[in-house]
Short mmCIF file of C-alpha atoms in Angstrom, two decimals:
data_model
loop_
_atom_site.label_atom_id
_atom_site.label_comp_id
_atom_site.label_asym_id
_atom_site.label_seq_id
_atom_site.Cartn_x
_atom_site.Cartn_y
_atom_site.Cartn_z
CA MET A 1 -20.79 31.32 13.56
CA GLY A 2 -22.11 30.59 10.07
CA SER A 3 -21.18 27.57 8.01
CA VAL A 4 -18.28 27.55 5.62
CA GLY A 5 -17.34 25.52 2.57
CA PRO A 6 -15.49 22.23 2.81
CA PRO A 7 -11.82 22.51 3.81
CA PRO A 8 -9.76 21.42 0.83
CA VAL A 9 -8.60 17.83 0.79
CA ALA A 10 -5.39 17.46 -1.16
CA PRO A 11 -5.95 15.39 -4.33
CA GLN A 12 -4.03 12.14 -4.03
CA PRO A 13 -3.85 10.39 -7.42
CA SER A 14 -1.09 8.04 -6.25
CA THR A 15 -0.17 6.30 -3.03
CA LYS A 16 3.49 7.07 -3.60
CA ASN A 17 5.01 10.06 -1.82
CA LEU A 18 1.86 10.75 0.18
CA PRO A 19 1.97 13.72 2.52
CA PRO A 20 1.89 12.86 6.24
CA LEU A 21 -1.58 11.98 7.46
CA HIS A 22 -1.73 14.92 9.87
CA SER A 23 -1.50 17.36 6.96
CA VAL A 24 -4.68 16.06 5.27
CA LEU A 25 -6.79 14.80 8.20
CA PRO A 26 -9.17 17.38 9.71
CA PRO A 27 -9.58 17.63 13.49
CA LEU A 28 -13.24 16.53 13.43
CA LEU A 29 -14.84 13.49 11.76
CA LEU A 30 -18.43 12.30 11.64
CA GLY A 31 -18.54 8.81 13.12
CA THR A 32 -21.33 6.65 11.72
CA ALA A 33 -21.47 3.83 14.26
CA THR A 34 -24.85 5.40 15.02
CA PHE A 35 -26.06 4.37 11.53
CA ASN A 36 -26.69 0.99 13.11
CA TYR A 37 -29.28 -1.04 15.00
CA GLN A 38 -27.10 -0.86 18.13
CA TYR A 39 -27.98 2.82 18.49
CA VAL A 40 -31.30 3.33 16.67
CA SER A 41 -34.27 1.02 16.16
CA ASP A 42 -34.47 1.32 12.36
CA PRO A 43 -31.46 3.00 10.72
CA HIS A 44 -32.91 2.55 7.22
CA ASN A 45 -35.95 4.65 8.11
CA PRO A 46 -35.27 8.37 7.50
CA GLU A 47 -37.87 9.27 10.11
CA VAL A 48 -35.80 7.37 12.69
CA LEU A 49 -32.35 8.15 11.31
CA PRO A 50 -32.21 11.04 8.79
CA ALA A 51 -28.88 9.85 7.39
CA LEU A 52 -29.04 11.76 4.11
CA SER A 53 -29.78 15.00 5.95
CA ILE A 54 -27.00 14.33 8.47
CA VAL A 55 -24.40 13.58 5.78
CA THR A 56 -25.48 16.50 3.60
CA ARG A 57 -25.32 18.93 6.50
CA THR A 58 -21.91 17.53 7.53
CA LEU A 59 -20.60 18.34 4.06
CA GLU A 60 -22.22 21.77 4.07
CA LEU A 61 -20.60 22.61 7.40
CA GLY A 62 -17.20 21.78 5.94
CA ILE A 63 -16.44 18.91 8.30
CA GLY A 64 -15.72 16.74 5.27
CA ALA A 65 -14.58 13.52 6.97
CA PHE A 66 -16.45 10.31 7.79
CA ASP A 67 -15.64 7.20 9.87
CA THR A 68 -17.49 3.92 9.40
CA SER A 69 -17.00 0.14 9.53
CA PRO A 70 -18.54 -3.03 8.06
CA TYR A 71 -19.07 -4.12 11.67
CA TYR A 72 -21.55 -1.25 12.11
CA GLY A 73 -24.36 -3.16 10.43
CA PRO A 74 -25.73 -1.14 7.50
CA SER A 75 -23.53 1.90 8.23
CA GLU A 76 -21.26 1.67 5.18
CA THR A 77 -24.20 1.21 2.83
CA ILE A 78 -26.21 4.04 4.37
CA LEU A 79 -23.21 6.37 4.31
CA GLY A 80 -22.31 5.40 0.73
CA ASP A 81 -25.86 6.00 -0.45
CA ALA A 82 -25.88 9.44 1.17
CA LEU A 83 -22.48 10.49 -0.19
CA THR A 84 -23.35 9.38 -3.72
CA HIS A 85 -26.91 10.71 -3.68
CA PRO A 86 -27.31 12.95 -6.74
CA SER A 87 -27.81 16.00 -4.55
CA ASN A 88 -24.40 15.45 -2.93
CA ALA A 89 -22.43 13.82 -5.76
CA ALA A 90 -22.90 16.88 -7.95
CA ARG A 91 -21.50 19.22 -5.31
CA TYR A 92 -18.97 17.05 -3.48
CA PRO A 93 -16.66 14.90 -5.63
CA ARG A 94 -14.76 12.05 -3.99
CA ASP A 95 -11.58 14.07 -3.37
CA SER A 96 -13.48 16.74 -1.44
CA TYR A 97 -13.99 14.53 1.64
CA PHE A 98 -11.90 12.11 3.73
CA LEU A 99 -13.25 8.57 4.05
CA VAL A 100 -12.30 6.12 6.83
CA THR A 101 -13.41 2.54 7.38
CA LYS A 102 -12.19 -0.58 9.14
CA ALA A 103 -11.58 -4.27 8.51
CA GLY A 104 -11.18 -7.50 10.45
CA ARG A 105 -14.16 -7.49 12.83
CA ILE A 106 -17.12 -9.50 11.60
CA GLY A 107 -19.33 -9.85 14.67
CA PRO A 108 -19.38 -9.25 18.43
CA ARG A 109 -17.14 -12.28 19.00
CA GLU A 110 -15.95 -13.02 15.47
CA PHE A 111 -12.74 -11.74 13.89
CA ASP A 112 -10.82 -12.57 10.73
CA TYR A 113 -7.50 -10.79 10.19
CA SER A 114 -6.31 -13.17 7.47
CA PRO A 115 -4.94 -11.43 4.35
CA GLU A 116 -7.74 -12.99 2.30
CA TRP A 117 -10.51 -11.58 4.49
CA ILE A 118 -8.84 -8.17 4.87
CA ARG A 119 -8.59 -7.95 1.07
CA TYR A 120 -12.23 -8.96 0.62
CA SER A 121 -13.37 -6.54 3.32
CA VAL A 122 -11.61 -3.62 1.64
CA TYR A 123 -13.08 -4.51 -1.76
CA ARG A 124 -16.55 -4.81 -0.24
CA SER A 125 -16.21 -1.45 1.53
CA LEU A 126 -15.30 0.19 -1.77
CA GLU A 127 -18.51 -1.21 -3.28
CA ARG A 128 -20.72 -0.16 -0.38
CA LEU A 129 -19.23 3.31 -0.05
CA GLY A 130 -19.52 3.83 -3.78
CA GLY A 131 -23.28 3.69 -3.52
CA GLY A 132 -23.66 0.19 -5.00
CA LYS A 133 -25.57 -0.43 -8.24
CA GLY A 134 -22.33 -0.98 -10.11
CA SER A 135 -20.61 2.12 -8.74
CA THR A 136 -17.37 1.80 -6.82
CA CYS A 137 -15.59 4.19 -4.50
CA SER A 138 -12.20 5.03 -6.01
CA HIS A 139 -10.19 4.68 -2.80
CA LEU A 140 -10.30 4.66 1.00
CA ASP A 141 -8.33 7.40 2.69
CA LEU A 142 -7.68 5.49 5.91
CA VAL A 143 -8.37 1.89 6.93
CA TYR A 144 -8.06 0.63 10.50
CA LEU A 145 -7.78 -2.91 11.71
CA HIS A 146 -10.91 -2.97 13.84
CA ASP A 147 -10.56 -3.68 17.58
CA ALA A 148 -7.08 -5.13 17.23
CA GLU A 149 -6.89 -6.23 20.88
CA PHE A 150 -9.09 -9.26 20.09
CA VAL A 151 -6.53 -11.08 17.93
CA THR A 152 -2.88 -12.09 18.25
CA PRO A 153 -0.01 -9.72 17.45
CA ALA A 154 1.01 -12.05 14.61
CA GLU A 155 -2.45 -11.68 13.07
CA VAL A 156 -2.17 -7.89 13.33
CA LEU A 157 1.20 -7.92 11.55
CA ALA A 158 -0.15 -10.09 8.74
CA ALA A 159 -3.18 -7.84 8.29
CA VAL A 160 -1.05 -4.67 8.27
CA ALA A 161 1.10 -6.25 5.55
CA GLU A 162 -1.99 -6.90 3.42
CA LEU A 163 -3.31 -3.36 3.87
CA ARG A 164 0.08 -2.02 2.79
CA ARG A 165 0.02 -4.29 -0.24
CA LEU A 166 -3.41 -2.93 -1.17
CA ARG A 167 -1.94 0.54 -0.76
CA ASP A 168 1.26 0.00 -2.71
CA GLU A 169 0.23 -2.46 -5.43
CA GLU A 170 -3.45 -1.68 -6.00
CA GLY A 171 -3.65 1.95 -4.92
CA LEU A 172 -6.92 1.41 -3.03
CA ILE A 173 -5.81 2.75 0.37
CA ARG A 174 -3.96 5.90 1.37
CA TYR A 175 -3.22 5.48 5.10
CA ILE A 176 -3.27 2.57 7.58
CA GLY A 177 -3.96 2.28 11.30
CA ILE A 178 -5.44 0.24 14.13
CA SER A 179 -8.38 0.92 16.41
CA GLY A 180 -9.46 -0.48 19.75
CA TYR A 181 -10.25 0.11 23.41
CA PRO A 182 -7.33 -0.71 25.80
CA VAL A 183 -4.79 2.07 25.31
CA ASP A 184 -1.66 0.21 26.44
CA THR A 185 -2.49 -2.69 24.11
CA LEU A 186 -2.80 -0.23 21.23
CA CYS A 187 0.60 1.21 22.18
CA ASP A 188 2.10 -2.30 22.29
CA LEU A 189 0.72 -3.23 18.87
CA ALA A 190 1.74 0.06 17.25
CA ALA A 191 5.26 -0.31 18.64
CA LEU A 192 5.39 -3.91 17.39
CA VAL A 193 4.41 -2.85 13.86
CA LYS A 194 7.17 -0.26 13.80
CA SER A 195 9.84 -2.58 15.22
CA GLN A 196 8.93 -5.55 13.01
CA THR A 197 8.32 -3.72 9.72
CA GLY A 198 10.43 -0.59 10.01
CA GLU A 199 7.40 1.55 9.12
CA PRO A 200 5.12 3.09 11.75
CA LEU A 201 1.36 3.12 11.53
CA ASP A 202 -0.19 6.32 10.26
CA ALA A 203 -2.96 6.36 12.86
CA VAL A 204 -4.29 4.83 16.05
CA LEU A 205 -7.90 5.37 17.11
CA SER A 206 -8.82 4.88 20.74
CA TYR A 207 -12.44 5.06 21.86
CA GLY A 208 -13.87 5.89 25.26
CA HIS A 209 -10.50 6.84 26.74
CA TYR A 210 -10.58 10.59 26.56
CA THR A 211 -13.88 11.51 28.18
CA LEU A 212 -14.84 13.36 31.33
CA GLN A 213 -15.04 9.89 32.96
CA ASN A 214 -11.83 8.36 31.56
CA THR A 215 -8.79 10.49 30.65
CA THR A 216 -6.27 7.68 30.11
CA LEU A 217 -5.45 8.67 26.53
CA GLY A 218 -4.22 12.05 27.73
CA HIS A 219 -1.66 10.73 30.21
CA PRO A 220 1.93 11.85 29.41
CA ARG A 221 3.14 8.24 29.57
CA ILE A 222 0.78 7.30 26.73
CA HIS A 223 1.85 10.26 24.61
CA GLN A 224 5.46 9.25 25.12
CA ARG A 225 4.78 5.66 24.08
CA PHE A 226 3.00 6.65 20.88
CA GLU A 227 5.82 9.05 20.03
CA GLU A 228 8.98 7.24 21.04
CA GLU A 229 8.05 3.56 20.77
CA ALA A 230 5.49 3.60 17.98
CA GLY A 231 6.17 6.74 15.93
CA VAL A 232 2.46 7.08 15.11
CA ASP A 233 1.58 10.25 13.20
CA VAL A 234 -2.02 10.78 14.40
CA VAL A 235 -3.88 9.54 17.49
CA LEU A 236 -7.65 9.97 17.32
CA ASN A 237 -10.17 10.13 20.14
CA ALA A 238 -13.56 8.54 19.53
CA SER A 239 -16.71 8.14 21.59
CA MET A 240 -16.54 11.31 23.67
CA LEU A 241 -19.81 10.21 25.28
CA GLY A 242 -18.55 6.75 26.22
CA MET A 243 -20.79 5.03 23.65
CA GLY A 244 -23.83 6.84 25.05
CA LEU A 245 -22.96 6.36 28.72
CA LEU A 246 -22.32 10.06 29.38
CA THR A 247 -25.77 11.28 28.38
CA THR A 248 -28.96 12.30 30.11
CA ARG A 249 -30.58 9.14 28.75
CA GLY A 250 -27.67 6.98 29.86
CA ALA A 251 -26.70 3.44 28.91
CA ASP A 252 -29.79 1.87 30.49
CA ALA A 253 -32.24 3.29 27.95
CA GLY A 254 -32.81 2.27 24.35
CA PRO A 255 -30.93 -0.38 22.35
CA MET A 256 -27.67 0.30 24.24
CA ALA A 257 -28.95 -1.36 27.40
CA ALA A 258 -28.53 -4.81 25.87
CA TRP A 259 -24.88 -4.49 24.93
CA HIS A 260 -23.15 -1.59 26.71
CA PRO A 261 -20.17 -3.04 28.64
CA SER A 262 -20.18 -0.57 31.54
CA PRO A 263 -20.82 -2.17 34.98
CA GLU A 264 -23.78 -1.09 37.09
CA GLY A 265 -21.58 0.79 39.58
CA LEU A 266 -20.26 3.03 36.82
CA ARG A 267 -23.73 3.59 35.37
CA LYS A 268 -25.02 4.59 38.80
CA ALA A 269 -22.13 7.02 39.31
CA VAL A 270 -22.79 8.59 35.90
CA ARG A 271 -26.48 9.02 36.71
CA SER A 272 -25.42 11.30 39.57
CA LEU A 273 -23.61 13.49 37.02
CA VAL A 274 -26.89 14.22 35.27
CA ASP A 275 -28.13 15.99 38.41
CA LEU A 276 -24.87 17.93 38.77
CA ALA A 277 -25.23 19.13 35.20
CA ARG A 278 -28.85 20.14 35.68
CA ALA A 279 -27.97 22.08 38.84
CA ALA A 280 -25.51 24.08 36.73
CA ASP A 281 -28.18 24.63 34.04
CA GLU A 282 -26.33 22.28 31.69
CA LYS A 283 -26.90 18.96 29.94
CA LEU A 284 -24.44 16.17 30.71
CA GLU A 285 -23.85 15.37 27.02
CA VAL A 286 -23.09 19.00 26.16
CA VAL A 287 -20.58 19.25 29.02
CA ALA A 288 -19.02 15.91 28.06
CA ILE A 289 -18.59 16.86 24.40
CA ARG A 290 -17.27 20.32 25.17
CA TRP A 291 -14.77 19.13 27.75
CA ALA A 292 -13.44 16.22 25.66
CA MET A 293 -13.27 18.12 22.40
CA ASP A 294 -11.68 21.23 23.91
CA ASN A 295 -9.11 19.42 26.02
CA TRP A 296 -8.23 16.80 23.41
CA ALA A 297 -7.75 19.53 20.81
CA ARG A 298 -4.92 20.82 23.01
CA GLU A 299 -3.61 17.66 24.72
CA GLY A 300 -3.69 15.66 21.49
CA ALA A 301 -2.23 18.43 19.33
CA SER A 302 1.20 16.85 18.86
CA LYS A 303 -0.59 13.86 17.30
CA GLY A 304 -3.39 15.91 15.80
CA GLY A 305 -4.72 16.99 12.41
CA SER A 306 -4.81 20.17 10.38
CA SER A 307 -7.52 22.47 9.12
CA PRO A 308 -7.96 25.85 7.39
CA TRP A 309 -9.97 26.73 10.48
CA LEU A 310 -6.79 26.62 12.58
CA PRO A 311 -3.94 29.15 12.60
CA LYS A 312 -1.29 28.22 10.02
CA GLY A 313 1.08 25.53 11.29
CA THR A 314 -1.23 24.60 14.18
CA ARG A 315 -2.42 21.06 14.84
CA ALA A 316 -5.38 20.03 16.98
CA GLY A 317 -6.21 16.67 18.52
CA VAL A 318 -8.65 14.79 16.29
CA SER A 319 -12.10 13.86 17.61
CA VAL A 320 -14.68 11.52 16.09
CA MET A 321 -18.28 12.49 16.84
CA GLY A 322 -21.28 10.23 16.54
CA VAL A 323 -24.74 11.72 16.05
CA ALA A 324 -28.18 10.37 15.16
CA THR A 325 -29.98 13.64 14.35
CA VAL A 326 -29.22 16.87 12.51
CA ALA A 327 -29.82 18.75 15.77
CA GLU A 328 -27.07 16.71 17.49
CA LEU A 329 -24.77 17.43 14.56
CA GLU A 330 -25.45 21.17 14.73
CA GLU A 331 -24.84 21.22 18.48
CA THR A 332 -21.55 19.32 18.18
CA TYR A 333 -20.42 21.55 15.33
CA ARG A 334 -21.27 24.66 17.36
CA VAL A 335 -19.15 23.37 20.24
CA PHE A 336 -16.31 22.50 17.87
CA ARG A 337 -16.29 25.94 16.28
CA SER A 338 -16.31 27.53 19.73
CA VAL A 339 -13.29 25.40 20.67
CA ILE A 340 -11.48 26.55 17.51
CA GLU A 341 -12.28 30.17 18.33
CA GLY A 342 -10.20 29.71 21.45
CA TYR A 343 -7.19 29.17 19.17
CA THR A 344 -7.65 32.44 17.31
CA ASP A 345 -5.41 35.35 18.26
CA PRO A 346 -7.57 38.46 17.70
CA ASP A 347 -4.43 40.60 17.40
CA LYS A 348 -3.42 38.75 14.23
CA VAL A 349 -6.57 39.36 12.18
CA SER A 350 -7.80 42.36 10.25
CA SER A 351 -9.30 45.22 12.23
CA ALA A 352 -12.65 44.67 10.54
CA ASP A 353 -12.96 41.21 12.13
CA GLN A 354 -11.03 41.92 15.30
CA LYS A 355 -13.87 42.89 17.62
CA GLU A 356 -16.12 39.96 16.73
CA LEU A 357 -13.27 37.44 16.90
CA ALA A 358 -12.01 38.88 20.17
CA GLN A 359 -15.46 38.43 21.70
CA ALA A 360 -15.69 34.85 20.41
CA HIS A 361 -12.17 34.10 21.66
CA ASP A 362 -12.92 35.45 25.13
CA TRP A 363 -16.24 33.58 25.30
CA SER A 364 -14.49 30.33 24.32
CA LEU A 365 -11.98 30.71 27.14
CA GLU A 366 -14.68 31.63 29.64
CA ARG A 367 -16.69 28.60 28.57
CA ARG A 368 -13.62 26.40 28.96
CA ASP A 369 -13.12 27.60 32.53
CA LYS A 370 -16.78 27.12 33.46
CA VAL A 371 -16.90 23.59 32.04
CA GLN A 372 -13.62 22.66 33.72
CA GLY A 373 -14.94 23.72 37.10
CA LEU A 374 -18.09 21.62 36.65
CA VAL A 375 -16.12 18.60 35.40
CA GLU A 376 -13.85 18.72 38.44
CA ARG A 377 -16.95 18.44 40.64
CA MET A 378 -18.05 15.52 38.49
CA TRP A 379 -14.69 13.84 39.02
CA ASP A 380 -15.26 14.06 42.78
CA ALA A 381 -18.67 12.45 42.31
CA LEU A 382 -17.23 9.64 40.18
CA GLY A 383 -14.73 8.70 42.87
CA GLU A 384 -13.24 5.27 42.15
CA TRP A 385 -14.95 5.19 38.75
CA LYS A 386 -12.80 8.03 37.44
CA ASP A 387 -10.46 6.56 34.76
CA TYR A 388 -12.10 3.13 35.12
CA SER A 389 -11.78 0.92 32.01
CA TRP A 390 -13.63 -2.36 31.51
CA SER A 391 -11.83 -5.41 30.12
CA SER A 392 -11.53 -5.75 26.37
CA PRO A 393 -11.69 -8.52 25.43
CA ASP A 394 -13.59 -9.87 28.40
CA PRO A 395 -12.01 -12.74 30.37
CA GLY A 396 -12.47 -16.03 28.61
CA PHE A 397 -13.03 -14.51 25.18
CA VAL A 398 -12.74 -16.99 22.31
CA ASN A 399 -12.85 -15.95 18.67
CA GLU A 400 -15.96 -17.59 17.20
CA ARG A 401 -14.45 -17.52 13.74
CA LYS A 402 -13.22 -21.12 13.44
CA PRO A 403 -9.62 -21.51 12.25
CA GLU A 404 -10.75 -23.47 9.20
CA ASP A 405 -13.08 -20.61 8.20
CA ARG A 406 -10.48 -17.85 8.44
CA GLY A 407 -9.61 -16.61 5.00
CA VAL A 408 -12.75 -18.11 3.47
CA VAL A 409 -14.55 -15.30 1.65
CA PRO A 410 -17.90 -15.15 -0.16
CA LEU A 411 -17.75 -15.77 -3.88
CA ASP A 412 -21.43 -15.47 -4.75
CA ASP A 413 -21.52 -11.65 -4.52
CA GLY A 414 -19.09 -11.19 -7.41
CA ILE A 415 -16.80 -8.85 -5.48
CA MET A 416 -13.65 -10.96 -5.64
CA GLU A 417 -14.20 -11.69 -9.33
CA LYS A 418 -14.69 -8.00 -10.10
CA TYR A 419 -11.45 -6.94 -8.41
CA SER A 420 -9.53 -9.86 -9.84
CA MET A 421 -10.51 -8.61 -13.30
CA LYS A 422 -9.42 -5.09 -12.36
CA LYS A 423 -6.02 -6.34 -11.24
CA LYS A 424 -5.55 -8.21 -14.53
CA GLN A 425 -6.39 -5.04 -16.47
CA LEU A 426 -3.82 -3.06 -14.49
CA SER A 427 -1.06 -5.67 -14.89
#
């Protein structure tokens, strides 16, 4: 199917009386953790990572939503430069796309959830995502506390309070959430925020827990916890490929080999899936993306997002995709559009489009059945590694951010001074 224009993003001039997140968040976001040395050797080199082309094509395809983090090395800067490049800025104003970042994680074993650091991190993200050189992004649509399982619940509550202050008093944030790996911990923290503050989080992002290897996020018990205990509006699924584990290349090749947390037994089991995919004339990564995106669109629908691509009043589970090439983007988009075609009821469209849409609808359902059959064989091959989750944080983890350094922010970059002046002008 051909590309379409960007789905409209509702203009939001004020943080008061915001619509619910699910009504403005599309069901697919471009994740830019791949704009980082952890995934590619030289992310600043367009021959290694064609970031401008990836971001431009994302906008052209109408995906219109981006997820990044200051922890992802140069990701925020690279994404900001691409979004504000003259070729994109002229066609895509700030309110035409949805922008997500994170705060609180500084390094692999370093976290600072103090109000002072959270405030600085948000200000810095606005500078980076605005393209730098004196330009500033007007606002952040959604900010997560990054990998919230690594700090204490009290630290999470304090950081949520600061994000809400930035939302309510400074108008710099629209929606607030947490992200992380262990699903039950995310449920616990989201429930705590609701019980202690009386206001639920807008979003929770879980990564690596709705894949063909690990389906924990889809368990009914988890859905019930997010709904009844936490009252979260949207639950997002990230890393459909298990941070590169569920690929033909696997976690043992490239930069990932040095940091990927999967144990050798799991890596070995996944390598056997590559052969199963090949025997079915498939690629493991294509099967993994299709299965996760298709099934999460349905299983995550009650906590999903909206889109003009969906039938009116329909929600679909939100997926975050990470790509490092335009070809990977095009392939993921093609799969996504095929998934959406499975939602379309050919009997409810005009007769002129009915035949083509009916064919696409039938093909989508046939593809779903074929992939499901192959994935069930893969589950048998995984054996004990099906639904396996590694520890996060690992046993013995200690935050390397010393207590005396928490809340200490840089002053030599001028960011705090700039926003202090802005606050005085507004008061």
